[in-house]
Tab-separated table of N, CA and C in Angstrom:
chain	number	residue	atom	x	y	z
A	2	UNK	N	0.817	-1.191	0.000
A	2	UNK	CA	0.000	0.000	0.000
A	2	UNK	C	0.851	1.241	0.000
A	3	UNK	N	2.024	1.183	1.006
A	3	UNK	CA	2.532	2.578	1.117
A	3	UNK	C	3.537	2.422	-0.051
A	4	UNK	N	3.566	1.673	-1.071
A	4	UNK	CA	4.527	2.005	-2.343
A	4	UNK	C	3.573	2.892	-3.008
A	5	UNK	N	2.421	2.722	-3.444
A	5	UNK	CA	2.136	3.420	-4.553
A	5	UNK	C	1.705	4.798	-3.748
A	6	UNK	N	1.865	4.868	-1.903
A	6	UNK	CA	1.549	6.725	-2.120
A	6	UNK	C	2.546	6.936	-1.772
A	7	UNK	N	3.995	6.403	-2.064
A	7	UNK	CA	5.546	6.600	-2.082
A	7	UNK	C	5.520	7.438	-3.650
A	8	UNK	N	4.666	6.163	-4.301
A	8	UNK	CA	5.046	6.595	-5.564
A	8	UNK	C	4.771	7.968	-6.060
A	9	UNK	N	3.280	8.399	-5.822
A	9	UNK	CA	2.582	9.195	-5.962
A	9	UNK	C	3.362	10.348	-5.611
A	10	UNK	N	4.041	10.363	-4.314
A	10	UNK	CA	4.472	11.404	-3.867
A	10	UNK	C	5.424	11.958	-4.535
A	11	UNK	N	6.334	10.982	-4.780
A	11	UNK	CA	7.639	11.354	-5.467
A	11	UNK	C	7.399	11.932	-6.798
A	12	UNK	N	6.603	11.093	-7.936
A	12	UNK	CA	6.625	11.665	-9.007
A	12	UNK	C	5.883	12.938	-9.408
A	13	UNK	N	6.292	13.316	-10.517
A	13	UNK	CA	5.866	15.040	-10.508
A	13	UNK	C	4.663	14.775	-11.577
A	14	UNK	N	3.637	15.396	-11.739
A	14	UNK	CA	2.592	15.264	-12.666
A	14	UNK	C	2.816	15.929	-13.829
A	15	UNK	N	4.022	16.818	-13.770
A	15	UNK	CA	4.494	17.021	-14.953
A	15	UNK	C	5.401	16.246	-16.329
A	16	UNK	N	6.299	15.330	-15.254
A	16	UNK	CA	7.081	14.353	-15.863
A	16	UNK	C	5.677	12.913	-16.219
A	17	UNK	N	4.677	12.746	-15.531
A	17	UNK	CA	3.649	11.927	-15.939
A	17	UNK	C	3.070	12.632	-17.393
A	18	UNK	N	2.999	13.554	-17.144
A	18	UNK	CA	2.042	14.704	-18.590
A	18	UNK	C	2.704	14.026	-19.669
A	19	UNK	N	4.167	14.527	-19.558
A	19	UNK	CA	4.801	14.240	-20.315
A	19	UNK	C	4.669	12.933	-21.310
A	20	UNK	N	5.343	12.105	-20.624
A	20	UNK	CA	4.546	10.660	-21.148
A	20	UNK	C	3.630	10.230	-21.781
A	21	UNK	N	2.527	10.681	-21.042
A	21	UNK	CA	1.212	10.353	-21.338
A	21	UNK	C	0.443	11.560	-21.897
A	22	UNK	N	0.785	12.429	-21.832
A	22	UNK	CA	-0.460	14.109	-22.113
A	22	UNK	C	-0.824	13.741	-23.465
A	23	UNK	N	0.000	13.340	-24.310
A	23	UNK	CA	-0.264	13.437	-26.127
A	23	UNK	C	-0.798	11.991	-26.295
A	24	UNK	N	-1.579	11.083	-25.514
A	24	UNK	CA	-2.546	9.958	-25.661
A	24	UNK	C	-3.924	10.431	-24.992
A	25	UNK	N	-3.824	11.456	-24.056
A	25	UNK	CA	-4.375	11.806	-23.068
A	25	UNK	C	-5.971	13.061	-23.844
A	26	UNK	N	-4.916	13.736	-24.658
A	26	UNK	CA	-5.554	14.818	-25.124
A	26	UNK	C	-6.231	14.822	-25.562
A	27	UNK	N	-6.399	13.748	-26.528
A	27	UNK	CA	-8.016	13.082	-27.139
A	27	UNK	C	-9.130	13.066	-26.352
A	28	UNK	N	-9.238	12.980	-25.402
A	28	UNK	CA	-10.010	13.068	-24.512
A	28	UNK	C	-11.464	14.086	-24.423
A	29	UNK	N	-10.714	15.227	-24.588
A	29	UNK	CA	-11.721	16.901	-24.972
A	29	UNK	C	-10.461	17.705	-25.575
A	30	UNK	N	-11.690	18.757	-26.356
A	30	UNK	CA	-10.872	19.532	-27.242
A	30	UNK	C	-10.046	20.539	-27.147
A	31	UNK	N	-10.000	20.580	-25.576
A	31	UNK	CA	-9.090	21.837	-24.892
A	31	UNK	C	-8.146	21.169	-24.006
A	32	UNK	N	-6.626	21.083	-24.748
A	32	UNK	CA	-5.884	20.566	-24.283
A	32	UNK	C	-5.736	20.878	-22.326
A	33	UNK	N	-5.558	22.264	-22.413
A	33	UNK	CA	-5.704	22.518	-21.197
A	33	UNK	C	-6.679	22.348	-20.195
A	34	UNK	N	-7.787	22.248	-20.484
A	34	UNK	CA	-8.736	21.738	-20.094
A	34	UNK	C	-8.549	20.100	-19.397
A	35	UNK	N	-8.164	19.201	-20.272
A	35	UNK	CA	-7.951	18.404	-20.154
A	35	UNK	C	-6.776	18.361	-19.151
A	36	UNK	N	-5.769	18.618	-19.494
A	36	UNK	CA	-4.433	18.602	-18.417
A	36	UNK	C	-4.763	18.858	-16.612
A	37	UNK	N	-5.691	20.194	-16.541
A	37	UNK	CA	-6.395	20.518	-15.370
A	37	UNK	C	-7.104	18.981	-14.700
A	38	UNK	N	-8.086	18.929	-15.770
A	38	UNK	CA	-8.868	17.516	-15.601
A	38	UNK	C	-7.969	16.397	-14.660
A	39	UNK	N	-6.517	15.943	-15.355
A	39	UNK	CA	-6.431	15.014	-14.587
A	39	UNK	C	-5.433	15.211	-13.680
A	40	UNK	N	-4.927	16.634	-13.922
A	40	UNK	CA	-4.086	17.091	-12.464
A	40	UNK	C	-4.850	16.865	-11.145
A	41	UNK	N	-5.832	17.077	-11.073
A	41	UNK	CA	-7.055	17.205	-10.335
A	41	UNK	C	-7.155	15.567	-9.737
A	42	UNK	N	-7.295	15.006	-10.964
A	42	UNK	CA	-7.206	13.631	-10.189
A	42	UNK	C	-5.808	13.353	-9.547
A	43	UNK	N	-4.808	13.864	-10.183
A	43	UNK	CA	-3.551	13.216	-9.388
A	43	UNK	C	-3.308	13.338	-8.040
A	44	UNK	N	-3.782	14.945	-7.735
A	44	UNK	CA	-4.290	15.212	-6.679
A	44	UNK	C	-4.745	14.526	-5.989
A	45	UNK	N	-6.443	14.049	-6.370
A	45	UNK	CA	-7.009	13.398	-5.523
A	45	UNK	C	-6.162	11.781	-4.979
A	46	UNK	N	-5.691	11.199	-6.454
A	46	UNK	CA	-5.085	10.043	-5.865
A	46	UNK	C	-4.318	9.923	-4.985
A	47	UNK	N	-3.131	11.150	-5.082
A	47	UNK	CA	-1.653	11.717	-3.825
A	47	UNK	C	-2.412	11.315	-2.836
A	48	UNK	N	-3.668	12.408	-2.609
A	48	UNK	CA	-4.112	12.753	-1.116
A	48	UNK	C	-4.813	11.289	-0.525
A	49	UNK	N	-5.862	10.130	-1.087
A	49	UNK	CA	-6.277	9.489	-1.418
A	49	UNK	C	-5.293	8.310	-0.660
A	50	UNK	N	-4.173	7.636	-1.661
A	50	UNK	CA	-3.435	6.807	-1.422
A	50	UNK	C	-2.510	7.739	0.304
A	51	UNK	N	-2.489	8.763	0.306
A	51	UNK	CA	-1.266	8.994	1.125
A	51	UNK	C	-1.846	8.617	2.449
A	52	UNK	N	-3.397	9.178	2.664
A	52	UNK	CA	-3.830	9.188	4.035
A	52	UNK	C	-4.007	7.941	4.039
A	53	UNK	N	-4.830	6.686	3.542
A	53	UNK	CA	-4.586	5.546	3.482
A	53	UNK	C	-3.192	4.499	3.987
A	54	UNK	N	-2.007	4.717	3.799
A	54	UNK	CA	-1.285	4.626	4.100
A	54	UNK	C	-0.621	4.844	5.314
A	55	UNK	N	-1.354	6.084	5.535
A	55	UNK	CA	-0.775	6.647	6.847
A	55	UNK	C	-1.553	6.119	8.065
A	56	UNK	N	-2.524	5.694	7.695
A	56	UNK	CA	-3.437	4.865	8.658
A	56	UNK	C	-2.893	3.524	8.472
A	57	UNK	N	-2.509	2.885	7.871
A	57	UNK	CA	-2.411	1.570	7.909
A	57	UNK	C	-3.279	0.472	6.824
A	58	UNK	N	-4.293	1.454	5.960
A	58	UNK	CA	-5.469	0.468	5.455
A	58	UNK	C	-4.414	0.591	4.229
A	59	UNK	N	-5.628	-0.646	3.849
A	59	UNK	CA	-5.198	-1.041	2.056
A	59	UNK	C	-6.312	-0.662	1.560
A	60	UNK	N	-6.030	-0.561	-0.234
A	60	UNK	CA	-6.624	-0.354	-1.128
A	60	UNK	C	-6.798	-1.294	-1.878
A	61	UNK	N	-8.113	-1.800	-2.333
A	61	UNK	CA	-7.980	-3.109	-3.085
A	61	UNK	C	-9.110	-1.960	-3.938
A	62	UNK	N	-8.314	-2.811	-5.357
A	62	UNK	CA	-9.553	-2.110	-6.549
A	62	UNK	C	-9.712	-2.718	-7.663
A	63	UNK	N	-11.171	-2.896	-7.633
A	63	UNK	CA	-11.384	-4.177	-8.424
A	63	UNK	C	-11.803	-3.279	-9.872
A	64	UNK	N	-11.922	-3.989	-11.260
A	64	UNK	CA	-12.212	-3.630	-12.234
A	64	UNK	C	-13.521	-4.803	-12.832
A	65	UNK	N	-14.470	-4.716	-13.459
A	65	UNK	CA	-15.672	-5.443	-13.892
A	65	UNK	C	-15.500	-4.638	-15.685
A	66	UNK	N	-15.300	-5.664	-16.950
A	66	UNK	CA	-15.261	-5.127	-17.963
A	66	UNK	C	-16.185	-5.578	-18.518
């Protein structure tokens, strides 16, 4: 559990953009728009995974396709 809000923490959402922003952008037609969009989530995940961690719980997350 506390790797991925290790992970979270450490990496920058800019060096993620990077990577990923130009698969990402398709998404909606305002790039920036979009970028906001999932800064927002990275956010939420940081904060999300970190307090989790800091308590002791796990995260289990299931997917149904």
């Amino acid at each position: 559990m506390s790797q991925a809000a290790d992970f979270l923490a450490s990496v920058s959402f800019d060096d993620l953009w990077s990577i990923a922003g130009a698969k990402l952008r398709g998404w909606g037609s305002d790039e920036v728009q979009v970028r906001q969009e999932f800064l927002g989530h990275h956010r939420d995940l940081r904060g999300f995974y970190g307090r989790a961690a800091a308590a002791g719980h796990a995260v289990v997350k299931a997917v149904w396709a």
